[in-house]
mmCIF file of C-alpha atoms in Angstrom:
data_model
loop_
_atom_site.group_PDB
_atom_site.id
_atom_site.type_symbol
_atom_site.label_atom_id
_atom_site.label_comp_id
_atom_site.label_asym_id
_atom_site.label_seq_id
_atom_site.Cartn_x
_atom_site.Cartn_y
_atom_site.Cartn_z
ATOM 1 C CA MET Z 1 -46.493 -7.900 225.953
ATOM 2 C CA LYS Z 2 -43.542 -8.962 223.741
ATOM 3 C CA VAL Z 3 -43.987 -12.453 222.386
ATOM 4 C CA THR Z 4 -41.737 -12.204 219.355
ATOM 5 C CA ASP Z 5 -38.395 -13.945 218.952
ATOM 6 C CA ASP Z 6 -35.390 -11.692 217.990
ATOM 7 C CA LEU Z 7 -33.526 -14.862 216.845
ATOM 8 C CA LYS Z 8 -36.112 -15.570 214.156
ATOM 9 C CA TYR Z 9 -37.352 -12.213 212.886
ATOM 10 C CA PHE Z 10 -37.329 -8.416 213.281
ATOM 11 C CA THR Z 11 -39.801 -7.023 215.764
ATOM 12 C CA CYS Z 12 -42.258 -4.262 214.785
ATOM 13 C CA SER Z 13 -41.587 -2.210 217.875
ATOM 14 C CA ARG Z 14 -38.085 -1.548 216.578
ATOM 15 C CA LEU Z 15 -39.207 -0.369 213.131
ATOM 16 C CA PRO Z 16 -38.880 3.372 213.857
ATOM 17 C CA ILE Z 17 -35.138 2.940 214.197
ATOM 18 C CA LEU Z 18 -34.987 1.053 210.859
ATOM 19 C CA MET Z 19 -37.102 3.641 209.106
ATOM 20 C CA GLY Z 20 -35.108 6.670 210.274
ATOM 21 C CA ALA Z 21 -37.895 7.966 212.582
ATOM 22 C CA ALA Z 22 -36.659 6.847 215.973
ATOM 23 C CA HIS Z 23 -36.642 8.767 219.272
ATOM 24 C CA PRO Z 24 -33.534 11.047 219.370
ATOM 25 C CA LYS Z 25 -32.150 8.935 222.270
ATOM 26 C CA ALA Z 26 -32.816 5.585 220.567
ATOM 27 C CA LEU Z 27 -30.176 3.277 219.275
ATOM 28 C CA SER Z 28 -28.709 3.807 215.819
ATOM 29 C CA LYS Z 29 -29.370 1.250 213.098
ATOM 30 C CA ASN Z 30 -25.861 -0.104 213.640
ATOM 31 C CA GLU Z 31 -26.292 -0.413 217.413
ATOM 32 C CA LEU Z 32 -29.573 -2.249 216.786
ATOM 33 C CA LEU Z 33 -27.863 -4.470 214.342
ATOM 34 C CA GLN Z 34 -25.098 -5.298 216.756
ATOM 35 C CA GLU Z 35 -27.702 -6.327 219.274
ATOM 36 C CA PHE Z 36 -29.241 -8.728 216.800
ATOM 37 C CA ILE Z 37 -25.823 -10.102 215.780
ATOM 38 C CA ASP Z 38 -24.897 -10.647 219.456
ATOM 39 C CA LYS Z 39 -28.175 -12.461 219.980
ATOM 40 C CA LYS Z 40 -27.525 -14.654 216.998
ATOM 41 C CA ASN Z 41 -24.013 -15.476 218.273
ATOM 42 C CA GLY Z 42 -25.151 -16.082 221.821
ATOM 43 C CA THR Z 43 -23.065 -13.176 223.285
ATOM 44 C CA TRP Z 44 -25.919 -10.806 224.099
ATOM 45 C CA VAL Z 45 -26.383 -9.843 227.778
ATOM 46 C CA GLU Z 46 -29.910 -8.757 228.475
ATOM 47 C CA PRO Z 47 -29.878 -5.414 230.399
ATOM 48 C CA GLU Z 48 -31.768 -5.202 233.706
ATOM 49 C CA GLN Z 49 -35.465 -4.548 233.294
ATOM 50 C CA ASN Z 50 -36.533 -1.051 234.211
ATOM 51 C CA ASN Z 51 -39.519 -0.190 236.353
ATOM 52 C CA TYR Z 52 -41.569 1.084 233.399
ATOM 53 C CA SER Z 53 -41.272 -2.247 231.403
ATOM 54 C CA LYS Z 54 -42.137 -4.161 234.572
ATOM 55 C CA TYR Z 55 -45.523 -2.562 234.860
ATOM 56 C CA THR Z 56 -46.357 -2.177 231.138
ATOM 57 C CA ASP Z 57 -48.984 -4.947 231.212
ATOM 58 C CA TYR Z 58 -50.740 -3.291 234.106
ATOM 59 C CA PHE Z 59 -50.930 -0.017 232.241
ATOM 60 C CA GLU Z 60 -52.316 -1.717 229.130
ATOM 61 C CA GLN Z 61 -54.998 -3.504 231.124
ATOM 62 C CA ALA Z 62 -56.071 -0.180 232.733
ATOM 63 C CA ILE Z 63 -56.177 1.665 229.383
ATOM 64 C CA GLN Z 64 -58.126 -1.223 227.797
ATOM 65 C CA LYS Z 65 -60.869 -0.658 230.381
ATOM 66 C CA ILE Z 66 -61.072 2.974 229.326
ATOM 67 C CA VAL Z 67 -61.293 2.054 225.693
ATOM 68 C CA LYS Z 68 -64.093 -0.481 226.364
ATOM 69 C CA ASP Z 69 -66.004 2.233 228.204
ATOM 70 C CA ASP Z 70 -65.570 4.720 225.354
ATOM 71 C CA PHE Z 71 -66.405 2.154 222.668
ATOM 72 C CA PRO Z 72 -68.788 -0.280 224.257
ATOM 73 C CA THR Z 73 -69.724 -2.020 220.928
ATOM 74 C CA LEU Z 74 -66.130 -3.130 220.301
ATOM 75 C CA LYS Z 75 -65.435 -6.869 220.732
ATOM 76 C CA PHE Z 76 -61.955 -7.788 221.831
ATOM 77 C CA LYS Z 77 -60.377 -11.013 220.626
ATOM 78 C CA LYS Z 78 -59.327 -13.093 223.584
ATOM 79 C CA GLY Z 79 -55.699 -14.140 223.618
ATOM 80 C CA ALA Z 80 -54.845 -12.146 220.485
ATOM 81 C CA ASN Z 81 -51.858 -10.680 222.308
ATOM 82 C CA GLU Z 82 -50.474 -13.981 223.342
ATOM 83 C CA LYS Z 83 -48.890 -15.071 220.026
ATOM 84 C CA PRO Z 84 -46.656 -13.552 217.384
ATOM 85 C CA TYR Z 85 -47.861 -12.636 213.936
ATOM 86 C CA LEU Z 86 -45.448 -13.114 210.972
ATOM 87 C CA ALA Z 87 -45.132 -11.350 207.691
ATOM 88 C CA VAL Z 88 -45.173 -13.374 204.443
ATOM 89 C CA ASN Z 89 -42.607 -11.458 202.364
ATOM 90 C CA SER Z 90 -40.000 -10.394 204.966
ATOM 91 C CA PRO Z 91 -38.522 -11.620 208.380
ATOM 92 C CA LEU Z 92 -40.904 -9.350 210.223
ATOM 93 C CA GLY Z 93 -42.781 -10.343 213.414
ATOM 94 C CA ALA Z 94 -45.307 -8.531 215.480
ATOM 95 C CA SER Z 95 -46.541 -8.548 219.091
ATOM 96 C CA ILE Z 96 -49.862 -6.710 219.390
ATOM 97 C CA ASP Z 97 -51.443 -5.196 222.496
ATOM 98 C CA ASP Z 98 -55.067 -5.874 221.424
ATOM 99 C CA TRP Z 99 -57.238 -6.835 218.525
ATOM 100 C CA ALA Z 100 -60.806 -5.521 218.432
ATOM 101 C CA VAL Z 101 -63.670 -6.056 215.994
ATOM 102 C CA ALA Z 102 -66.239 -3.395 215.235
ATOM 103 C CA LYS Z 103 -69.223 -5.245 213.752
ATOM 104 C CA ASP Z 104 -70.990 -1.884 213.499
ATOM 105 C CA PRO Z 105 -69.054 1.266 212.495
ATOM 106 C CA ILE Z 106 -67.521 3.285 215.323
ATOM 107 C CA HIS Z 107 -66.575 6.946 215.139
ATOM 108 C CA VAL Z 108 -63.160 7.927 216.445
ATOM 109 C CA THR Z 109 -62.107 11.558 216.897
ATOM 110 C CA ASP Z 110 -58.411 12.274 217.119
ATOM 111 C CA PRO Z 111 -56.911 15.156 219.132
ATOM 112 C CA LEU Z 112 -56.821 17.322 216.030
ATOM 113 C CA GLY Z 113 -60.595 17.211 215.808
ATOM 114 C CA GLN Z 114 -60.861 14.907 212.823
ATOM 115 C CA THR Z 115 -63.401 12.055 213.070
ATOM 116 C CA PHE Z 116 -62.908 8.764 211.348
ATOM 117 C CA THR Z 117 -65.311 5.867 210.792
ATOM 118 C CA MET Z 118 -63.865 2.477 211.399
ATOM 119 C CA GLU Z 119 -65.399 -0.980 210.987
ATOM 120 C CA GLY Z 120 -64.191 -4.560 211.076
ATOM 121 C CA ASP Z 121 -60.767 -5.708 212.405
ATOM 122 C CA ILE Z 122 -58.891 -2.975 214.329
ATOM 123 C CA LEU Z 123 -55.528 -3.395 215.960
ATOM 124 C CA ILE Z 124 -55.075 -1.467 219.267
ATOM 125 C CA GLU Z 125 -51.628 -0.191 220.355
ATOM 126 C CA TYR Z 126 -51.376 1.264 223.911
ATOM 127 C CA LYS Z 127 -48.769 3.906 224.733
ATOM 128 C CA THR Z 128 -48.119 5.644 228.016
ATOM 129 C CA THR Z 129 -46.396 8.993 228.209
ATOM 130 C CA SER Z 130 -45.846 11.995 230.433
ATOM 131 C CA VAL Z 131 -45.156 14.371 227.563
ATOM 132 C CA VAL Z 132 -47.962 16.602 226.258
ATOM 133 C CA GLU Z 133 -47.867 16.566 222.409
ATOM 134 C CA ASP Z 134 -50.150 18.074 219.798
ATOM 135 C CA LYS Z 135 -49.182 15.446 217.186
ATOM 136 C CA LEU Z 136 -48.344 11.832 217.411
ATOM 137 C CA PRO Z 137 -44.546 11.196 216.821
ATOM 138 C CA LEU Z 138 -43.739 8.560 214.239
ATOM 139 C CA TYR Z 139 -41.805 6.584 216.824
ATOM 140 C CA LYS Z 140 -44.795 6.400 219.199
ATOM 141 C CA GLY Z 141 -46.983 3.930 217.221
ATOM 142 C CA PRO Z 142 -47.647 4.949 213.624
ATOM 143 C CA ILE Z 143 -44.775 3.067 212.045
ATOM 144 C CA GLN Z 144 -45.047 0.219 214.410
ATOM 145 C CA VAL Z 145 -48.744 -0.441 213.635
ATOM 146 C CA GLN Z 146 -48.023 -0.390 209.865
ATOM 147 C CA GLY Z 147 -45.706 -3.315 210.510
ATOM 148 C CA GLN Z 148 -48.355 -5.002 212.658
ATOM 149 C CA MET Z 149 -50.903 -4.637 209.865
ATOM 150 C CA ILE Z 150 -48.447 -6.414 207.518
ATOM 151 C CA CYS Z 151 -48.098 -9.255 209.928
ATOM 152 C CA SER Z 152 -51.751 -9.601 210.863
ATOM 153 C CA LEU Z 153 -53.183 -8.905 207.389
ATOM 154 C CA THR Z 154 -55.322 -6.083 208.691
ATOM 155 C CA SER Z 155 -55.758 -2.512 207.496
ATOM 156 C CA LYS Z 156 -56.786 -0.378 210.510
ATOM 157 C CA ALA Z 157 -55.311 0.450 213.921
ATOM 158 C CA ILE Z 158 -55.869 2.872 216.807
ATOM 159 C CA VAL Z 159 -52.810 4.176 218.797
ATOM 160 C CA VAL Z 160 -54.267 4.868 222.298
ATOM 161 C CA VAL Z 161 -51.965 7.330 224.205
ATOM 162 C CA PHE Z 162 -52.573 7.703 227.959
ATOM 163 C CA ASN Z 163 -50.754 10.594 229.669
ATOM 164 C CA ILE Z 164 -49.851 9.744 233.221
ATOM 165 C CA ARG Z 165 -49.475 13.490 234.125
ATOM 166 C CA THR Z 166 -52.657 14.927 232.695
ATOM 167 C CA TRP Z 167 -54.713 11.627 232.713
ATOM 168 C CA GLU Z 168 -55.803 12.460 229.148
ATOM 169 C CA VAL Z 169 -56.503 9.617 226.676
ATOM 170 C CA GLN Z 170 -55.883 10.291 222.999
ATOM 171 C CA TYR Z 171 -57.124 8.155 220.130
ATOM 172 C CA TRP Z 172 -55.106 8.256 216.905
ATOM 173 C CA PRO Z 173 -56.695 6.261 214.082
ATOM 174 C CA ILE Z 174 -54.141 4.800 211.597
ATOM 175 C CA PHE Z 175 -54.933 3.240 208.228
ATOM 176 C CA GLU Z 176 -52.757 1.077 205.999
ATOM 177 C CA HIS Z 177 -50.205 2.848 203.862
ATOM 178 C CA LYS Z 178 -49.165 0.466 201.037
ATOM 179 C CA GLU Z 179 -46.055 2.385 199.971
ATOM 180 C CA LEU Z 180 -44.768 2.727 203.556
ATOM 181 C CA GLN Z 181 -45.466 -0.987 204.154
ATOM 182 C CA ALA Z 182 -43.484 -1.949 201.058
ATOM 183 C CA ALA Z 183 -40.588 0.256 202.296
ATOM 184 C CA ILE Z 184 -40.749 -1.456 205.673
ATOM 185 C CA GLN Z 185 -40.584 -4.944 204.209
ATOM 186 C CA GLU Z 186 -37.604 -3.903 201.984
ATOM 187 C CA ALA Z 187 -35.799 -2.289 205.010
ATOM 188 C CA VAL Z 188 -36.389 -5.380 207.128
ATOM 189 C CA ARG Z 189 -35.004 -7.726 204.424
ATOM 190 C CA LYS Z 190 -31.915 -5.475 204.125
ATOM 191 C CA PHE Z 191 -31.487 -5.524 207.871
ATOM 192 C CA TRP Z 192 -31.723 -9.241 208.104
ATOM 193 C CA ASN Z 193 -29.310 -9.756 205.285
ATOM 194 C CA LYS Z 194 -26.858 -7.551 207.123
ATOM 195 C CA ARG Z 195 -27.454 -9.555 210.269
ATOM 196 C CA GLU Z 196 -26.575 -12.742 208.517
ATOM 197 C CA LYS Z 197 -23.421 -11.320 206.845
ATOM 198 C CA GLU Z 198 -22.570 -9.183 209.867
ATOM 199 C CA GLU Z 199 -22.223 -6.085 207.625
ATOM 200 C CA TYR Z 200 -22.910 -2.635 208.916
ATOM 201 C CA TYR Z 201 -24.764 0.441 207.603
ATOM 202 C CA ASP Z 202 -22.898 3.672 206.955
ATOM 203 C CA PRO Z 203 -22.229 5.476 210.302
ATOM 204 C CA GLU Z 204 -25.058 7.624 211.690
ATOM 205 C CA LYS Z 205 -23.776 8.398 215.166
ATOM 206 C CA PRO Z 206 -20.279 8.599 216.704
ATOM 207 C CA ASN Z 207 -20.669 5.261 218.423
ATOM 208 C CA ASP Z 208 -21.252 3.585 215.095
ATOM 209 C CA TYR Z 209 -17.547 3.896 214.377
ATOM 210 C CA ASN Z 210 -16.709 1.771 217.453
ATOM 211 C CA LEU Z 211 -18.754 -1.060 215.932
ATOM 212 C CA ILE Z 212 -17.527 -0.721 212.386
ATOM 213 C CA TYR Z 213 -13.818 -0.537 213.350
ATOM 214 C CA PRO Z 214 -13.593 -2.719 216.470
ATOM 215 C CA ASN Z 215 -10.111 -4.064 215.938
ATOM 216 C CA PRO Z 216 -7.500 -1.258 215.524
ATOM 217 C CA ILE Z 217 -4.230 -1.810 213.685
ATOM 218 C CA GLU Z 218 -1.512 -0.942 216.181
ATOM 219 C CA LYS Z 219 0.408 1.398 213.784
ATOM 220 C CA ILE Z 220 0.481 5.077 213.145
ATOM 221 C CA LYS Z 221 -1.506 6.361 210.182
ATOM 222 C CA ASP Z 222 -0.196 9.639 208.690
ATOM 223 C CA LEU Z 223 -3.077 12.078 208.392
ATOM 224 C CA SER Z 224 -0.974 15.148 207.817
ATOM 225 C CA GLY Z 225 -2.265 15.851 204.333
ATOM 226 C CA ASN Z 226 -5.932 15.888 205.273
ATOM 227 C CA ASN Z 227 -7.020 19.495 206.015
ATOM 228 C CA PHE Z 228 -10.334 18.285 207.508
ATOM 229 C CA ILE Z 229 -8.363 16.499 210.265
ATOM 230 C CA GLY Z 230 -6.670 19.796 211.209
ATOM 231 C CA ASP Z 231 -10.035 21.491 211.486
ATOM 232 C CA ALA Z 232 -11.468 18.620 213.513
ATOM 233 C CA ILE Z 233 -8.513 18.729 215.944
ATOM 234 C CA ASN Z 234 -9.046 22.445 216.524
ATOM 235 C CA ALA Z 235 -12.790 21.941 217.079
ATOM 236 C CA TRP Z 236 -12.050 19.109 219.487
ATOM 237 C CA HIS Z 237 -9.776 21.314 221.553
ATOM 238 C CA GLU Z 238 -12.290 24.157 221.532
ATOM 239 C CA GLY Z 239 -15.071 21.895 222.524
ATOM 240 C CA ASN Z 240 -13.087 20.417 225.415
ATOM 241 C CA GLN Z 241 -12.229 23.974 226.623
ATOM 242 C CA LEU Z 242 -15.887 24.894 226.536
ATOM 243 C CA ILE Z 243 -16.820 21.792 228.547
ATOM 244 C CA LYS Z 244 -14.085 22.517 231.115
ATOM 245 C CA SER Z 245 -15.059 26.165 231.514
ATOM 246 C CA GLY Z 246 -18.749 25.190 231.638
ATOM 247 C CA LYS Z 247 -18.124 22.678 234.441
ATOM 248 C CA GLU Z 248 -16.113 25.335 236.380
ATOM 249 C CA LYS Z 249 -18.973 27.870 236.131
ATOM 250 C CA ILE Z 250 -21.512 25.256 237.299
ATOM 251 C CA GLU Z 251 -19.313 24.270 240.291
ATOM 252 C CA GLN Z 252 -18.702 27.903 241.300
ATOM 253 C CA SER Z 253 -22.393 28.835 241.039
ATOM 254 C CA GLN Z 254 -23.373 25.728 243.044
ATOM 255 C CA ASP Z 255 -20.938 26.705 245.805
ATOM 256 C CA THR Z 256 -22.537 30.122 246.048
ATOM 257 C CA ILE Z 257 -26.080 28.743 246.165
ATOM 258 C CA LYS Z 258 -25.335 25.893 248.580
ATOM 259 C CA GLN Z 259 -23.655 28.313 250.988
ATOM 260 C CA ALA Z 260 -26.662 30.615 250.830
ATOM 261 C CA LEU Z 261 -29.221 27.725 251.371
ATOM 262 C CA GLY Z 262 -27.259 26.235 254.253
ATOM 263 C CA ASP Z 263 -29.668 23.761 256.051
ATOM 264 C CA TYR Z 264 -32.579 24.526 253.726
ATOM 265 C CA ALA Z 265 -33.647 22.064 251.012
ATOM 266 C CA PHE Z 266 -35.389 24.672 248.914
ATOM 267 C CA GLY Z 267 -34.985 28.248 247.952
ATOM 268 C CA GLN Z 268 -36.743 30.985 245.950
ATOM 269 C CA TYR Z 269 -35.018 33.690 243.910
ATOM 270 C CA ASN Z 270 -37.590 35.849 242.104
ATOM 271 C CA ASN Z 271 -39.099 33.446 239.635
ATOM 272 C CA PHE Z 272 -36.468 30.772 240.140
ATOM 273 C CA LYS Z 273 -37.137 27.714 242.427
ATOM 274 C CA ILE Z 274 -33.959 26.162 243.807
ATOM 275 C CA SER Z 275 -33.849 22.634 245.134
ATOM 276 C CA TRP Z 276 -31.117 20.927 247.127
ATOM 277 C CA PRO Z 277 -32.898 17.915 248.618
ATOM 278 C CA VAL Z 278 -31.733 14.646 250.140
ATOM 279 C CA ARG Z 279 -31.831 11.467 248.030
ATOM 280 C CA ASN Z 280 -32.801 8.346 249.953
ATOM 281 C CA TYR Z 281 -31.431 4.974 248.942
ATOM 282 C CA LYS Z 282 -33.099 1.705 249.849
ATOM 283 C CA ALA Z 283 -31.076 -1.066 251.276
ATOM 284 C CA LYS Z 284 -29.971 -3.643 248.636
ATOM 285 C CA PRO Z 285 -28.925 -7.270 249.025
ATOM 286 C CA GLU Z 286 -25.435 -8.286 248.140
ATOM 287 C CA LYS Z 287 -25.070 -9.164 244.487
ATOM 288 C CA ILE Z 288 -22.862 -11.936 243.198
ATOM 289 C CA VAL Z 289 -21.540 -10.828 239.788
ATOM 290 C CA PRO Z 290 -21.275 -13.819 237.445
ATOM 291 C CA ALA Z 291 -17.985 -14.663 235.804
ATOM 292 C CA GLN Z 292 -17.368 -13.081 232.435
ATOM 293 C CA ALA Z 293 -14.963 -14.098 229.803
ATOM 294 C CA ALA Z 294 -12.217 -11.647 228.795
ATOM 295 C CA TYR Z 295 -13.114 -9.465 225.752
ATOM 296 C CA SER Z 296 -11.951 -6.320 223.982
ATOM 297 C CA LYS Z 297 -14.067 -3.328 222.951
ATOM 298 C CA ARG Z 298 -13.068 -0.159 221.046
ATOM 299 C CA GLN Z 299 -13.278 2.917 223.181
ATOM 300 C CA SER Z 300 -15.896 5.509 222.468
ATOM 301 C CA THR Z 301 -13.620 8.505 222.873
ATOM 302 C CA ILE Z 302 -10.257 9.517 221.370
ATOM 303 C CA SER Z 303 -7.423 11.512 222.968
ATOM 304 C CA ILE Z 304 -5.314 14.083 221.263
ATOM 305 C CA LYS Z 305 -1.962 15.310 222.590
ATOM 306 C CA GLU Z 306 0.293 17.831 220.906
ATOM 307 C CA GLU Z 307 3.948 16.720 220.606
#
């Protein structure tokens, strides 16, 4: 349950982005920075909540019961997840899933077969996944709980991963890492300073350029002397041709398969399973779109035409 305030401090759950260890599909640092700038300026529009986030609390409650069964001597602090915890030396804030206390040592074995002895205050971070992994990715808890330790003045955590496909529960003990925690605090201070000054990082992804150069000068810039531009234009044309030919191949192959399937929703060709099902849509009430002020935004794509 998120109880932190993005207007006042940086949230630990976003730390993987800041530390260069985010999920490949996550926002870039600049996209995240733009979100915080928009929130500061009152122009942020909160996206519609997806189904997963709606039921996160229910998942966490279910996983907590499993943890209590596996470690019956653990005592959980009531209401520990209902308030934010703030760092002393940086604008960092943490929401935690659970805070347990082991008065007597507990022994936690991770999926790699290593057993760790833990005692005292232990933060618990719940994660739900459908991906089977041998290792715990840095974006799935390890960096987040280091930030939580900073904010809660604790030194131990367990990332509990529940796989909704295999029903497997993994326990990943995490201990404080002073050097990483110092790097986290420095990165957060730098991010917050950029938020205040509205200055961006060097571009990491193509969409970063749209944020860094939002207001184009309506004049022609001569790039003729730049050989890299010529190579880029050729690569752009080649890429577009590959996309076009790829789409044509997909459409032609689909026509052949659909004609062969006819009224059937599924097909089998040797080891290949083919599916052409029907998608059902639920009735939805009419939505009234609220008024929105006019605004301009730099496009994500460019166009190139040969004269």
